[in-house]
Amino acid sequence: MKRRDLILGSGAAIAGASILAPGAALSAGAIALPDDLATERLITVTAVKTRRRVVALTFDDGPHPVHTPQLLDMLKARRIRATFYVIGRNVARYPDIVKRMVDEGHEIGNHTWRHPFLSKLGKASVLRELDRTSEAIYKAVQRIPVTMRPPYGAMTRSQRQMVAAERDMPTILWSVDPEDWRRPGSDVVARRILSGAAPGAIILSHDIHGPTIRAMPATLDGLRAQGFRFQTVSMILGHRDWTKLRWRLPRVVAAKN
Ligand SMILES: [Zn+2]
């Protein structure tokens, strides 16, 4: 069963072919590979084409027991929403942090169970990585993620098409990468994000590194000083707040196709 079968009510707009609303301020050049046009299904997103000064902050690889709560404090103090691409086994370990994310308005995305190179895995293994993670997220917050991000950005085009077809999850990449995992220092991370930010940008960083967290006050305040507002990934794609969506029980997600 595909995930769109699980969607209730008006939340259906989040999934399937309708994910690109007619007339939405999106264009293929900025957001997608040519496949998206051919299939009318959103498959791969690196940024959103818009003139509005909005960005989506995304944080990968958490939750981390120390760093993530510190980041959540910083976001909360500024009333900023972000999207967390969480690793499933970390969700199982720290479900309370994921619950806090959702309670404070953030979006949760699927970043696989054990962070493998998906491009080296077969279809069944890829889906298992995603389904196990969606189930852990559902267990923690009673919501199912509506987008995914492959570890290392590593997924083949046919795999991205497969995940879109089988799970209605677009693959969310990024347009701004401060390479914070190389630990260049907080100042450099902040400077790279501030200089890379543009309307519709999707900004990548990792909430498991202390220097990244310490870069955030200057980054967040700097982006705001540049006139940027902050939206979650679903919101910047033109959808409603993902927490307002209602879903059926998650076990169906893992049912055999
Ligand atoms: Zn990652």
Coordinates of C-alpha atoms and ligand atoms in Angstrom, one line a residue:
M1 CA 0.0 0.0 0.0
K2 CA 1.3 3.4 -0.8
R3 CA 1.4 6.1 1.7
R4 CA -1.1 8.3 0.0
D5 CA -3.6 5.7 0.7
L6 CA -3.2 6.5 4.3
I7 CA -3.8 10.1 4.1
L8 CA -7.1 11.4 5.5
G9 CA -9.1 14.5 4.6
S10 CA -7.6 17.6 3.1
G11 CA -4.1 16.6 4.0
A12 CA -4.1 14.6 0.8
A13 CA -2.6 17.6 -0.9
I14 CA 0.7 16.8 0.6
A15 CA 1.2 13.7 -1.4
G16 CA 1.2 12.2 -4.9
A17 CA 0.9 14.1 -8.1
S18 CA -0.8 17.0 -6.4
I19 CA 2.3 17.9 -4.4
L20 CA 2.9 20.6 -6.9
A21 CA -0.1 22.7 -6.7
P22 CA -1.2 24.4 -10.0
G23 CA 0.3 27.8 -10.3
A24 CA 2.5 27.3 -7.3
A25 CA 5.6 29.4 -7.3
L26 CA 7.8 26.5 -8.1
S27 CA 9.6 25.9 -11.3
A28 CA 11.5 22.8 -12.5
G29 CA 14.7 24.6 -13.0
A30 CA 15.2 25.3 -9.4
I31 CA 13.6 22.4 -7.7
A32 CA 13.7 19.3 -9.8
L33 CA 15.1 17.0 -12.4
P34 CA 13.3 16.7 -15.7
D35 CA 11.6 13.6 -14.4
D36 CA 9.4 15.7 -12.2
L37 CA 7.9 17.4 -15.2
A38 CA 7.4 14.2 -17.0
T39 CA 5.6 12.5 -14.2
E40 CA 4.0 15.5 -12.5
R41 CA 5.3 13.9 -9.3
L42 CA 7.8 15.7 -7.1
I43 CA 10.8 13.5 -7.0
T44 CA 13.9 15.6 -6.1
V45 CA 14.1 19.1 -4.6
T46 CA 17.2 21.1 -4.0
A47 CA 15.6 24.5 -3.5
V48 CA 12.3 26.2 -4.2
K49 CA 12.0 28.9 -6.8
T50 CA 10.4 31.9 -5.2
R51 CA 10.9 35.6 -4.7
R52 CA 9.8 35.5 -1.1
R53 CA 12.6 35.7 1.3
V54 CA 12.0 32.4 2.9
V55 CA 14.5 29.6 3.7
A56 CA 14.2 26.1 5.1
L57 CA 16.8 25.2 7.7
T58 CA 17.4 21.5 7.8
F59 CA 19.4 19.6 10.4
D60 CA 20.6 16.0 9.8
D61 CA 21.7 13.0 11.7
G62 CA 20.1 13.6 15.1
P63 CA 18.6 13.6 17.5
H64 CA 21.7 14.1 19.7
P65 CA 21.1 14.0 23.4
V66 CA 23.1 17.2 24.2
H67 CA 23.4 19.2 21.0
T68 CA 19.9 18.9 19.7
P69 CA 18.2 20.3 22.9
Q70 CA 20.6 23.2 22.8
L71 CA 19.6 23.9 19.2
L72 CA 15.9 23.6 20.1
D73 CA 16.4 26.2 22.8
M74 CA 17.9 28.6 20.3
L75 CA 15.1 28.1 17.8
K76 CA 12.4 28.4 20.4
A77 CA 13.8 31.7 21.7
R78 CA 13.6 33.1 18.2
R79 CA 10.3 31.4 17.2
I80 CA 12.0 29.7 14.3
R81 CA 10.8 26.5 12.7
A82 CA 13.2 24.0 11.2
T83 CA 13.2 20.5 9.7
F84 CA 15.1 17.6 11.3
Y85 CA 16.2 14.7 9.1
V86 CA 16.5 12.2 11.8
I87 CA 18.2 8.8 11.8
G88 CA 15.7 6.1 12.8
R89 CA 17.8 4.4 15.4
N90 CA 18.5 7.8 17.1
V91 CA 14.8 8.4 17.2
A92 CA 14.3 5.0 18.9
R93 CA 16.9 6.0 21.5
Y94 CA 15.7 9.6 22.1
P95 CA 12.0 9.7 21.3
D96 CA 11.4 12.5 23.8
I97 CA 13.7 14.9 21.9
V98 CA 11.7 14.1 18.7
K99 CA 8.5 14.8 20.6
R100 CA 9.9 18.1 21.7
M101 CA 10.7 19.0 18.1
V102 CA 7.2 18.4 17.0
D103 CA 5.7 20.1 20.1
E104 CA 7.7 23.2 19.2
G105 CA 6.5 23.4 15.6
H106 CA 9.4 21.7 13.8
E107 CA 9.1 19.1 11.0
I108 CA 10.6 15.6 11.0
G109 CA 12.0 14.1 7.9
N110 CA 13.2 10.6 7.2
H111 CA 17.0 10.2 7.1
T112 CA 17.0 6.3 7.1
W113 CA 17.5 3.9 10.0
R114 CA 21.2 3.4 10.1
H115 CA 22.6 6.0 7.6
P116 CA 23.9 3.8 4.8
F117 CA 24.8 4.6 1.3
L118 CA 21.4 3.9 -0.2
S119 CA 22.9 3.9 -3.7
K120 CA 24.5 0.6 -2.8
L121 CA 21.3 -1.0 -1.6
G122 CA 18.5 -2.8 -3.4
K123 CA 14.9 -1.7 -3.4
A124 CA 13.8 -3.8 -0.5
S125 CA 16.6 -2.6 1.7
V126 CA 16.0 1.0 0.8
L127 CA 12.3 0.7 1.7
R128 CA 13.1 -1.1 4.9
E129 CA 15.5 1.7 5.9
L130 CA 12.7 4.2 5.3
D131 CA 9.9 2.2 6.8
R132 CA 11.7 1.3 10.0
T133 CA 12.4 5.0 10.5
S134 CA 8.9 6.2 9.7
E135 CA 7.6 3.7 12.2
A136 CA 10.0 4.9 14.9
I137 CA 9.0 8.5 14.2
Y138 CA 5.3 7.5 14.4
K139 CA 5.9 5.8 17.7
A140 CA 7.5 8.9 19.1
V141 CA 5.2 11.6 17.8
Q142 CA 2.2 9.9 16.0
R143 CA 3.1 11.5 12.8
I144 CA 4.7 10.1 9.6
P145 CA 7.4 12.0 7.8
V146 CA 6.4 13.2 4.4
T147 CA 9.9 13.8 2.9
M148 CA 13.2 12.0 3.0
R149 CA 16.8 12.9 2.6
P150 CA 19.4 10.2 1.6
P151 CA 22.6 10.0 3.7
Y152 CA 25.4 11.7 1.8
G153 CA 22.9 12.8 -0.8
A154 CA 23.6 9.4 -2.3
M155 CA 20.7 7.9 -4.2
T156 CA 20.4 7.1 -7.9
R157 CA 17.8 8.7 -10.0
S158 CA 15.9 5.5 -10.4
Q159 CA 15.9 5.0 -6.6
R160 CA 14.5 8.5 -6.1
Q161 CA 11.8 7.7 -8.6
M162 CA 11.1 4.4 -6.8
V163 CA 10.8 6.1 -3.4
A164 CA 8.5 8.7 -4.8
A165 CA 6.4 6.0 -6.4
E166 CA 6.4 3.6 -3.5
R167 CA 6.2 5.9 -0.6
D168 CA 5.2 9.3 -2.0
M169 CA 8.2 10.8 -0.5
P170 CA 10.1 13.4 -2.4
T171 CA 13.9 13.4 -2.0
I172 CA 15.0 16.6 -0.4
L173 CA 18.5 17.6 -1.0
W174 CA 19.9 21.2 -0.4
S175 CA 21.1 24.3 -2.1
V176 CA 23.3 25.6 0.8
D177 CA 26.0 23.3 2.3
P178 CA 28.4 24.9 4.9
E179 CA 30.2 21.5 5.1
D180 CA 29.9 21.8 8.8
W181 CA 30.7 18.1 9.2
R182 CA 34.3 19.0 8.3
R183 CA 34.3 21.1 11.4
P184 CA 35.6 24.3 9.8
G185 CA 34.7 26.3 12.9
S186 CA 31.6 28.1 14.0
D187 CA 32.4 31.4 12.3
V188 CA 33.0 29.7 9.0
V189 CA 29.8 27.7 9.2
A190 CA 27.8 30.9 10.0
R191 CA 29.5 32.8 7.2
R192 CA 28.9 30.1 4.6
I193 CA 25.2 29.9 5.4
L194 CA 24.7 33.6 5.4
S195 CA 26.5 34.1 2.1
G196 CA 24.8 31.2 0.5
A197 CA 21.2 32.0 1.6
A198 CA 18.8 33.1 -1.1
P199 CA 15.0 33.1 -1.5
G200 CA 13.8 29.5 -1.4
A201 CA 17.1 28.0 -0.2
I202 CA 17.2 24.7 1.6
I203 CA 20.1 24.9 4.1
L204 CA 21.9 21.8 5.2
S205 CA 23.7 21.4 8.5
H206 CA 24.0 18.8 11.3
D207 CA 22.7 19.0 14.8
I208 CA 25.3 16.5 16.1
H209 CA 28.3 18.8 16.0
G210 CA 28.9 21.3 18.8
P211 CA 30.5 23.9 16.5
T212 CA 27.4 23.8 14.3
I213 CA 25.2 24.5 17.3
R214 CA 27.5 27.3 18.4
A215 CA 27.3 28.8 14.9
M216 CA 23.5 29.0 15.1
P217 CA 22.9 32.2 17.1
A218 CA 24.9 34.3 14.6
T219 CA 23.4 32.3 11.7
L220 CA 19.8 32.6 12.8
D221 CA 20.1 36.3 13.7
G222 CA 22.0 37.0 10.6
L223 CA 19.5 35.4 8.3
R224 CA 16.7 37.3 10.0
A225 CA 18.7 40.6 9.6
Q226 CA 18.9 39.8 5.9
G227 CA 15.1 39.7 5.9
F228 CA 14.6 35.9 5.7
R229 CA 11.7 34.1 7.3
F230 CA 11.9 30.4 8.2
Q231 CA 9.7 27.6 7.0
T232 CA 9.8 23.9 7.3
V233 CA 10.4 21.9 4.2
S234 CA 6.7 21.1 3.7
M235 CA 5.8 24.7 4.2
I236 CA 8.4 26.0 1.7
L237 CA 7.0 23.5 -0.8
G238 CA 3.6 25.2 -0.4
H239 CA 1.9 22.8 1.9
R240 CA 0.3 23.1 5.2
D241 CA 2.0 22.5 8.5
W242 CA 2.8 18.8 8.4
T243 CA 1.7 18.4 12.1
K244 CA -1.8 19.4 11.0
L245 CA -2.0 16.4 8.8
R246 CA -3.7 13.3 10.1
W247 CA -2.6 9.8 9.4
R248 CA -3.7 6.3 10.0
L249 CA -1.8 3.7 11.9
P250 CA 1.8 3.3 10.8
R251 CA 1.9 -0.5 10.6
V252 CA 0.3 -0.2 7.2
V253 CA 3.3 1.7 6.0
A254 CA 5.4 -1.3 6.4
A255 CA 2.9 -3.7 4.8
K256 CA 4.1 -5.7 1.9
N257 CA 3.6 -3.9 -1.4
Ligands
ZN1 ZN 23.3 12.3 7.3

